[in-house]
Amino acid sequence: MRSLRSTSLSLTVLAVAALAPWQTGVALQRDEPLPADAVEQTLSDFQRALDERWSYRHANDADFGGAVEALRQRAAAGITVDQLGLELQKIISLGIDGHAAVSWFRLPNERYLPFLVEPVGDRFVAFWPDRSGFVEADSPYLARIDGLTISQWREAAAPLAPQGSPQYVRRNALRALRAIEFLRQLAGVAPSDVVRVELESRDGQRVKTVELPLAERGPVYGTWPQAMSRFMPGGVGYLRLPSMDGGAVAAIRQWMPRFADEAGLVVDVRDNGGGSRDALLELYRWLAAPDDPPRVANAAAYRLHPQHDRDHLAARFMYRADSPHWTPRQRSAIDDFTERFAPQWEPTVEQFSAWHYLVLDAAESDGHARFDKPVVVLMNAKCFSATDIFLAGMASLPQVTLLGTASGGGSARSQTVRLGPTGLRLRIGSMASLQPDGRLFDGHGVAPDVVVEPTPEYFIGGEDRQLQAALELIRSRAAEPAPASDAAPQ
């Protein structure tokens, strides 16, 4: 039985080694029931972490306590470590925390779906993992697998990942679908060595049915597009940021001086699953004027806990309103922001810190020239975590347009907790994080200014409708006459 680690990004890691007995602290046999005291300690640690540490414990109406108690009663008849891990994953998935997950358990899955699936509007495209083409060239759209619609498969996979934004839930269900043998068990579909696939033509008038053998290894999505930063025709710069890490900061510093004379800029963060906020701070300094008023891009409060010190959010560049970190003008921006800030969900003062703020300020730039021409940021549902924050920050700039589809939605300052002697790990958010408009990132994501769906060909290296729309938007705005001056005629 292959191991498959559960994560909040929807069961994406398809080859995680099982823990040896010396790693778990007890001599575990994965196929044998756990000792009763090990089960009880694991459940107690899990419940305590949710009640005392989890920032999103009360963000929805899920009955976590009732679910844990029901599991405790079922486990009395015997439960293995992998079964326990899966059941705990289902419980944490009742919440909205997109980062939350139980890890280090194995799913009963030997073989996998032999192709990948991506959404295009309300339809789905099936293509080979090497992106060499569609499963059927003249019928790119996936209608059914083993007789079930994709909606039915999504319902079967829904208990495995947190109930975040609709686009987050859909994305994770499609990724979980790769573990087809396990999903068949959840959906009540009989085992088979092949998968029966019904594929539709573009006009939906023709359906082709094919049978494909299951794959021995799980297909990998990777990051798409696999493009490099470059100059585009028509005087437009293209800055590709596939992840929010040191490489993103380096790319910004390398390319922004070279793009200085271009008529516009495309920043492509599609499929960027996050990392740090440094890239946002760096790019903001290139796009905002030094005399622009500072802008608040994120408000958050952390769950009070002995292991969360007063500077718990400093790693996210967030501080209290009264922090000595702020300059007078930054503190003024926070005061203005708090006057109009209306949080969708108000964390309780008994359980949470005071509000902390992420403030963007170009006054701290290195004195380089500002890029003040049109900017389009390309985004999709795989934008997550630090990339959600990046999008919210970019959206605050008047010359920036967000284009594509809504981001996944997740901001949590995650912490990892060990669960009993089983080797299982629980990851949960420690901060409640909100967008400037008061909505949580989790459960919503960041909406684009202009919605543009990809074409099926995009996923196999063909037409990139979103990039083309971005170029057209930049060129149209670059061609607009400059605003008339308010100065009196001389």
Coordinates of C-alpha atoms in Angstrom, one line a residue:
M1 CA 0.0 0.0 0.0
R2 CA 1.5 3.3 -1.0
S3 CA 1.5 6.1 1.5
L4 CA -0.3 9.4 0.8
R5 CA 0.1 12.3 3.0
S6 CA -3.0 14.4 3.7
T7 CA -2.5 18.2 3.5
S8 CA -4.8 21.2 3.3
L9 CA -3.7 21.5 -0.3
S10 CA -5.8 18.4 -1.0
L11 CA -3.7 15.3 -0.6
T12 CA -1.1 16.6 -3.0
V13 CA 2.0 14.7 -1.7
L14 CA 1.7 11.2 -3.2
A15 CA 4.8 9.5 -1.7
V16 CA 5.4 10.1 2.0
A17 CA 7.2 7.3 3.8
A18 CA 5.4 5.7 6.7
L19 CA 6.8 6.4 10.2
A20 CA 8.9 3.7 11.7
P21 CA 8.1 2.6 15.3
W22 CA 11.1 4.5 16.7
Q23 CA 9.8 7.7 15.1
T24 CA 6.3 7.4 16.8
G25 CA 7.4 6.6 20.3
V26 CA 5.5 3.4 20.4
A27 CA 5.9 0.1 18.6
L28 CA 3.1 0.6 16.1
Q29 CA 1.9 -2.0 13.5
R30 CA 0.0 0.0 11.0
D31 CA -2.5 -2.7 10.2
E32 CA -3.2 -3.5 13.9
P33 CA -5.5 -1.5 16.2
L34 CA -3.8 1.2 18.4
P35 CA -3.7 0.7 22.1
A36 CA -6.7 2.4 23.8
D37 CA -4.5 4.8 25.7
A38 CA -2.7 5.9 22.5
V39 CA -6.0 6.7 20.9
E40 CA -7.3 8.6 23.9
Q41 CA -4.1 10.7 24.1
T42 CA -4.3 11.5 20.4
L43 CA -7.9 12.5 20.6
S44 CA -7.2 14.6 23.7
D45 CA -4.3 16.4 22.1
F46 CA -6.3 17.0 19.0
Q47 CA -9.3 18.4 20.9
R48 CA -7.1 20.6 23.1
A49 CA -5.3 22.1 20.1
L50 CA -8.5 23.0 18.5
D51 CA -10.0 24.5 21.6
E52 CA -6.9 26.3 22.9
R53 CA -4.8 27.2 19.9
W54 CA -6.8 27.2 16.6
S55 CA -7.6 30.6 15.3
Y56 CA -10.5 29.4 13.1
R57 CA -12.1 27.2 15.8
H58 CA -15.2 29.4 15.9
A59 CA -15.2 30.8 12.3
N60 CA -18.1 28.6 11.4
D61 CA -20.8 26.5 13.1
A62 CA -19.1 23.1 12.8
D63 CA -19.5 20.9 15.8
F64 CA -15.9 19.8 16.3
G65 CA -16.4 18.6 19.8
G66 CA -19.3 16.4 18.8
A67 CA -17.3 15.0 15.9
V68 CA -14.4 14.1 18.2
E69 CA -16.7 12.4 20.7
A70 CA -18.4 10.4 17.9
L71 CA -14.9 9.3 16.7
R72 CA -14.0 8.3 20.3
Q73 CA -17.0 6.0 20.5
R74 CA -16.3 4.4 17.1
A75 CA -12.6 4.0 17.9
A76 CA -13.5 1.9 21.0
A77 CA -14.1 -1.0 18.7
G78 CA -10.5 -0.7 17.4
I79 CA -8.8 1.7 15.0
T80 CA -5.4 1.7 13.2
V81 CA -3.2 4.8 13.0
D82 CA -4.0 5.3 9.4
Q83 CA -7.7 5.1 10.0
L84 CA -7.4 7.5 13.0
G85 CA -5.4 10.0 10.9
L86 CA -8.0 9.9 8.1
E87 CA -10.9 10.4 10.6
L88 CA -9.1 13.3 12.2
Q89 CA -8.5 14.8 8.8
K90 CA -12.3 14.6 8.1
I91 CA -12.9 16.5 11.4
I92 CA -10.5 19.3 10.8
S93 CA -11.9 19.6 7.3
L94 CA -15.3 20.7 8.8
G95 CA -13.6 24.1 9.3
I96 CA -12.7 26.8 6.9
D97 CA -8.9 27.0 7.6
G98 CA -7.3 26.3 4.2
H99 CA -4.0 25.5 5.9
A100 CA -5.4 23.0 8.4
A101 CA -4.4 19.3 7.9
V102 CA -3.5 16.1 9.7
S103 CA -0.4 14.4 8.3
W104 CA 1.7 11.3 8.5
F105 CA -1.1 8.8 7.8
R106 CA -1.6 6.6 4.7
L107 CA -4.6 6.3 2.5
P108 CA -5.6 2.9 1.2
N109 CA -4.7 3.7 -2.4
E110 CA -2.4 1.6 -4.7
R111 CA -3.0 3.1 -8.2
Y112 CA -4.0 6.4 -9.6
L113 CA -5.9 8.3 -12.2
P114 CA -3.7 8.4 -15.3
F115 CA -4.4 12.0 -16.2
L116 CA -4.9 15.4 -14.7
V117 CA -8.1 17.5 -14.5
E118 CA -8.4 21.3 -14.4
P119 CA -11.5 23.5 -14.5
V120 CA -12.5 25.8 -17.4
G121 CA -15.5 27.8 -16.3
D122 CA -18.1 25.2 -15.2
R123 CA -16.5 22.4 -17.3
F124 CA -13.4 20.3 -16.8
V125 CA -10.5 19.4 -19.0
A126 CA -8.6 16.1 -19.0
F127 CA -5.0 16.1 -20.2
W128 CA -1.9 13.9 -19.9
P129 CA 0.5 14.6 -16.9
D130 CA 3.3 15.6 -19.3
R131 CA 1.0 18.1 -20.9
S132 CA 1.6 16.7 -24.3
G133 CA -2.1 16.8 -25.2
F134 CA -5.7 16.1 -24.1
V135 CA -6.8 12.6 -23.3
E136 CA -8.9 12.8 -26.5
A137 CA -7.8 15.6 -28.9
D138 CA -11.3 16.2 -30.3
S139 CA -13.1 15.8 -26.9
P140 CA -11.1 17.7 -24.3
Y141 CA -13.9 18.1 -21.7
L142 CA -14.3 15.5 -19.0
A143 CA -18.0 14.5 -18.3
R144 CA -17.9 11.3 -16.2
I145 CA -15.5 8.9 -14.6
D146 CA -16.8 5.4 -13.9
G147 CA -20.3 6.6 -14.6
L148 CA -20.3 9.4 -12.1
T149 CA -20.3 13.1 -12.9
I150 CA -17.5 15.3 -11.7
S151 CA -19.9 16.9 -9.3
Q152 CA -20.5 13.5 -7.7
W153 CA -16.8 12.9 -7.4
R154 CA -16.4 16.3 -5.8
E155 CA -19.0 15.4 -3.3
A156 CA -17.2 12.2 -2.5
A157 CA -13.9 14.1 -1.9
A158 CA -15.4 17.0 0.0
P159 CA -14.8 15.5 3.5
L160 CA -11.1 15.3 2.9
A161 CA -10.3 19.0 2.7
P162 CA -11.3 22.1 4.6
Q163 CA -14.6 23.9 3.6
G164 CA -12.9 27.0 2.3
S165 CA -13.9 29.1 -0.7
P166 CA -15.8 27.4 -3.5
Q167 CA -12.7 27.5 -5.8
Y168 CA -10.5 26.1 -3.0
V169 CA -12.9 23.2 -2.4
R170 CA -13.1 22.5 -6.1
R171 CA -9.4 22.6 -6.6
N172 CA -8.8 20.2 -3.7
A173 CA -11.4 17.8 -4.9
L174 CA -9.9 17.6 -8.3
R175 CA -6.4 16.9 -6.8
A176 CA -7.9 14.3 -4.5
L177 CA -9.5 12.6 -7.5
R178 CA -6.0 11.3 -8.5
A179 CA -6.3 8.8 -5.6
I180 CA -9.1 7.1 -7.6
E181 CA -9.0 3.8 -5.8
F182 CA -9.6 5.4 -2.5
L183 CA -12.2 7.8 -3.9
R184 CA -14.1 4.8 -5.4
Q185 CA -14.5 3.5 -1.9
L186 CA -16.0 6.8 -0.7
A187 CA -18.3 7.0 -3.8
G188 CA -19.4 3.4 -3.7
V189 CA -17.8 2.5 -7.0
A190 CA -16.6 -1.0 -7.6
P191 CA -12.8 -1.7 -7.9
S192 CA -11.4 -2.1 -11.4
D193 CA -8.0 -2.2 -13.1
V194 CA -9.2 0.4 -15.6
V195 CA -11.0 3.7 -15.4
R196 CA -14.0 4.4 -17.7
V197 CA -13.9 8.0 -18.9
E198 CA -16.5 9.9 -20.8
L199 CA -15.2 12.9 -22.7
E200 CA -17.2 15.6 -24.5
S201 CA -16.6 17.6 -27.6
R202 CA -16.2 21.4 -27.3
D203 CA -19.9 21.9 -28.4
G204 CA -21.1 19.2 -26.0
Q205 CA -22.8 17.4 -28.8
R206 CA -20.6 14.3 -28.9
V207 CA -19.4 12.0 -26.1
K208 CA -16.5 9.6 -26.5
T209 CA -16.0 6.8 -24.0
V210 CA -12.5 5.4 -23.4
E211 CA -11.1 2.9 -20.9
L212 CA -7.6 3.6 -19.5
P213 CA -5.4 1.5 -17.2
L214 CA -4.8 2.9 -13.7
A215 CA -1.4 4.5 -13.2
E216 CA 1.2 3.0 -10.8
R217 CA 2.3 6.5 -9.8
G218 CA 0.3 9.5 -9.0
P219 CA 0.3 12.2 -11.6
V220 CA 1.8 15.6 -10.6
Y221 CA 0.4 19.0 -11.4
G222 CA 3.4 21.0 -10.7
T223 CA 3.4 24.8 -11.3
W224 CA 1.9 26.2 -14.5
P225 CA 2.7 28.0 -16.7
Q226 CA 6.4 27.1 -16.8
A227 CA 7.3 30.5 -18.2
M228 CA 10.3 32.8 -17.7
S229 CA 10.3 36.6 -17.1
R230 CA 10.8 38.4 -20.4
F231 CA 10.0 41.2 -22.8
M232 CA 6.7 40.8 -24.6
P233 CA 5.9 42.2 -28.1
G234 CA 4.5 45.8 -28.0
G235 CA 6.6 47.1 -25.2
V236 CA 5.2 45.1 -22.2
G237 CA 7.3 43.4 -19.5
Y238 CA 6.3 40.0 -18.2
L239 CA 7.4 39.2 -14.7
R240 CA 6.8 35.5 -13.7
L241 CA 6.7 34.7 -10.0
P242 CA 5.9 31.0 -9.5
S243 CA 6.5 31.1 -5.8
M244 CA 6.8 33.6 -3.0
D245 CA 10.4 33.0 -1.9
G246 CA 13.8 34.6 -2.2
G247 CA 13.7 33.8 -5.9
A248 CA 10.7 36.1 -6.4
V249 CA 12.5 39.0 -4.7
A250 CA 15.6 38.4 -6.8
A251 CA 13.5 38.3 -10.0
I252 CA 11.8 41.6 -9.1
R253 CA 15.2 43.3 -8.4
Q254 CA 16.6 41.9 -11.6
W255 CA 13.8 42.7 -14.0
M256 CA 12.1 45.9 -12.8
P257 CA 15.0 48.1 -13.8
R258 CA 15.0 46.4 -17.2
F259 CA 11.3 47.0 -17.6
A260 CA 11.6 50.7 -16.7
D261 CA 10.9 51.9 -20.3
E262 CA 8.1 49.5 -21.1
A263 CA 4.6 50.6 -21.7
G264 CA 3.1 48.2 -19.1
L265 CA 3.8 45.2 -17.0
V266 CA 2.2 41.8 -16.5
V267 CA 2.9 40.1 -13.2
D268 CA 2.0 36.4 -13.5
V269 CA 1.4 34.7 -10.1
R270 CA -0.8 31.9 -11.4
D271 CA -0.3 28.6 -9.5
N272 CA 1.8 30.4 -6.9
G273 CA 1.0 28.6 -3.6
G274 CA 2.7 31.1 -1.3
G275 CA 5.7 31.4 0.8
S276 CA 6.7 34.7 2.4
R277 CA 5.5 38.3 2.0
D278 CA 8.9 39.8 1.0
A279 CA 8.0 39.8 -2.7
L280 CA 4.9 42.0 -2.0
L281 CA 6.9 44.5 0.0
E282 CA 9.6 44.6 -2.7
L283 CA 7.3 45.0 -5.7
Y284 CA 5.2 47.6 -3.9
R285 CA 8.2 49.8 -3.5
W286 CA 8.7 49.8 -7.3
L287 CA 5.0 50.5 -8.1
A288 CA 4.0 53.1 -5.5
A289 CA 5.4 56.7 -5.3
P290 CA 7.5 57.5 -2.2
D291 CA 5.0 60.2 -1.3
D292 CA 1.9 57.9 -1.6
P293 CA 0.2 57.5 1.7
P294 CA 0.9 54.1 3.3
R295 CA -1.8 51.4 2.6
V296 CA -3.0 48.7 5.0
A297 CA -3.2 45.4 3.1
N298 CA -4.1 43.0 5.9
A299 CA -5.5 43.0 9.4
A300 CA -5.1 40.0 11.7
A301 CA -5.3 38.9 15.3
Y302 CA -3.6 35.8 16.8
R303 CA -5.0 33.3 19.2
L304 CA -3.7 33.9 22.7
H305 CA -1.6 30.9 23.9
P306 CA 1.5 30.6 26.1
Q307 CA 3.5 29.6 23.0
H308 CA 2.5 32.7 21.1
D309 CA 4.5 35.7 22.2
R310 CA 3.6 39.3 21.8
D311 CA 5.5 39.5 18.5
H312 CA 3.9 36.4 17.1
L313 CA 3.0 38.1 13.9
A314 CA 6.2 40.0 13.3
A315 CA 7.3 37.2 10.9
R316 CA 4.3 38.4 8.8
F317 CA 5.4 42.0 9.1
M318 CA 2.4 42.7 11.2
Y319 CA 2.3 44.8 14.4
R320 CA -0.2 46.4 16.8
A321 CA -1.5 49.9 16.1
D322 CA 0.5 51.2 19.1
S323 CA 3.8 49.5 18.1
P324 CA 7.0 51.6 18.0
H325 CA 7.6 49.9 14.7
W326 CA 5.4 52.4 12.9
T327 CA 6.4 55.8 11.6
P328 CA 4.0 58.7 12.2
R329 CA 2.6 58.5 8.7
Q330 CA 2.1 54.7 8.9
R331 CA 0.3 55.1 12.3
S332 CA -1.9 57.7 10.6
A333 CA -2.8 55.3 7.8
I334 CA -3.7 52.7 10.4
D335 CA -5.9 55.2 12.2
D336 CA -7.7 56.0 9.0
F337 CA -8.1 52.3 8.2
T338 CA -9.5 51.4 11.5
E339 CA -12.2 54.1 11.2
R340 CA -13.8 52.3 8.2
F341 CA -12.7 48.7 8.9
A342 CA -15.7 46.4 9.4
P343 CA -14.6 42.8 10.0
Q344 CA -16.9 40.1 8.8
W345 CA -16.0 38.1 11.9
E346 CA -14.9 39.7 15.1
P347 CA -12.5 37.5 17.2
T348 CA -13.2 37.7 20.9
V349 CA -10.9 39.7 23.2
E350 CA -10.8 36.8 25.6
Q351 CA -9.2 34.5 23.0
F352 CA -7.3 36.8 20.6
S353 CA -4.7 39.6 20.6
A354 CA -5.4 43.1 19.5
W355 CA -5.5 43.7 15.8
H356 CA -2.2 43.7 13.9
Y357 CA -1.6 45.4 10.6
L358 CA 0.4 44.9 7.4
V359 CA 1.3 48.4 6.1
L360 CA 2.7 49.0 2.7
D361 CA 4.9 52.1 2.3
A362 CA 7.1 53.1 -0.6
A363 CA 8.8 55.8 1.5
E364 CA 11.2 53.0 2.5
S365 CA 12.3 52.3 -1.1
D366 CA 15.9 52.4 -2.2
G367 CA 15.4 55.5 -4.3
H368 CA 14.9 53.6 -7.6
A369 CA 12.6 55.0 -10.3
R370 CA 8.9 54.2 -9.9
F371 CA 7.1 52.2 -12.5
D372 CA 3.9 54.2 -12.9
K373 CA 2.4 52.6 -16.0
P374 CA -0.4 50.0 -16.3
V375 CA 0.1 46.8 -14.4
V376 CA -2.0 43.6 -14.8
V377 CA -1.6 40.7 -12.3
L378 CA -2.6 37.3 -13.5
M379 CA -4.2 35.0 -10.9
N380 CA -6.1 31.8 -10.4
A381 CA -7.5 29.5 -7.7
K382 CA -4.1 28.0 -7.0
C383 CA -2.9 31.3 -5.7
F384 CA -2.8 30.8 -1.9
S385 CA -1.5 31.9 1.4
A386 CA 1.2 34.6 0.9
T387 CA 0.0 35.0 -2.7
D388 CA -3.5 35.9 -1.4
I389 CA -1.8 38.6 0.7
F390 CA 0.2 39.7 -2.4
L391 CA -2.9 40.0 -4.4
A392 CA -4.6 42.1 -1.7
G393 CA -1.6 44.4 -1.6
M394 CA -1.4 44.8 -5.3
A395 CA -5.1 45.5 -5.5
S396 CA -4.6 48.6 -3.4
L397 CA -2.6 50.3 -6.2
P398 CA -4.6 52.4 -8.6
Q399 CA -2.6 51.4 -11.7
V400 CA -3.0 47.6 -11.0
T401 CA -5.7 45.4 -12.4
L402 CA -6.2 41.8 -11.1
L403 CA -7.2 39.5 -14.0
G404 CA -8.1 35.8 -14.1
T405 CA -10.1 33.8 -11.6
A406 CA -10.4 34.1 -7.8
S407 CA -7.6 33.0 -5.6
G408 CA -7.9 30.1 -3.2
G409 CA -8.1 32.0 0.0
G410 CA -5.9 31.2 3.0
S411 CA -3.9 33.1 5.7
A412 CA -3.2 31.4 9.0
R413 CA 0.3 31.7 10.5
S414 CA 0.2 27.9 10.8
Q415 CA 1.5 25.9 13.8
T416 CA 2.2 22.1 14.0
V417 CA 1.1 20.0 17.0
R418 CA 2.1 16.4 17.6
L419 CA -0.8 14.2 18.4
G420 CA -0.2 11.6 21.1
P421 CA 2.4 8.8 20.5
T422 CA 1.1 7.9 17.0
G423 CA 3.4 10.1 14.9
L424 CA 0.4 12.0 13.6
R425 CA 0.7 15.7 13.2
L426 CA -1.9 18.5 13.2
R427 CA -1.4 21.8 11.4
I428 CA -3.7 24.6 12.3
G429 CA -3.8 28.4 11.9
S430 CA -2.9 30.6 14.8
M431 CA -4.2 33.9 13.4
A432 CA -7.5 35.1 12.0
S433 CA -6.5 37.1 8.9
L434 CA -8.8 39.5 7.1
Q435 CA -8.7 41.5 3.8
P436 CA -9.0 45.3 3.8
D437 CA -12.7 45.0 3.0
G438 CA -13.3 43.0 6.2
R439 CA -13.7 39.6 4.7
L440 CA -11.6 36.6 5.8
F441 CA -9.1 35.4 3.3
D442 CA -10.2 31.8 4.2
G443 CA -13.5 31.0 2.7
H444 CA -13.4 33.7 0.2
G445 CA -10.1 34.3 -1.6
V446 CA -9.3 37.5 -3.5
A447 CA -11.6 38.4 -6.4
P448 CA -10.1 39.6 -9.7
D449 CA -11.1 42.9 -11.1
V450 CA -11.6 41.3 -14.5
V451 CA -12.7 37.6 -14.7
V452 CA -11.1 35.7 -17.6
E453 CA -11.2 31.9 -17.7
P454 CA -8.4 29.9 -19.3
T455 CA -8.9 28.0 -22.6
P456 CA -8.5 24.2 -22.5
E457 CA -5.3 24.7 -24.6
Y458 CA -3.7 26.7 -21.9
F459 CA -3.1 23.5 -19.8
I460 CA -1.2 21.8 -22.6
G461 CA 1.0 24.8 -23.6
G462 CA -1.4 26.4 -26.1
E463 CA -3.4 29.6 -26.2
D464 CA -3.1 31.7 -23.1
R465 CA -6.3 33.7 -23.1
Q466 CA -5.6 35.3 -19.8
L467 CA -2.2 36.6 -20.9
Q468 CA -3.6 37.9 -24.1
A469 CA -6.4 39.7 -22.3
A470 CA -3.7 41.3 -20.0
L471 CA -1.7 42.5 -23.0
E472 CA -4.8 43.9 -24.7
L473 CA -5.8 45.7 -21.5
I474 CA -2.4 47.3 -21.0
R475 CA -2.1 48.4 -24.6
S476 CA -5.6 50.0 -24.5
R477 CA -4.7 51.9 -21.4
A478 CA -1.3 52.9 -22.6
A479 CA -3.1 54.4 -25.7
E480 CA -5.4 56.5 -23.6
P481 CA -4.6 60.2 -23.5
A482 CA -3.0 61.5 -20.3
P483 CA -5.4 63.3 -17.9
A484 CA -5.7 67.0 -18.5
S485 CA -3.7 69.1 -16.1
D486 CA -5.6 71.2 -13.5
A487 CA -3.1 74.0 -13.8
A488 CA -4.3 77.3 -15.1
P489 CA -3.3 78.1 -18.7
Q490 CA -0.2 80.2 -19.1

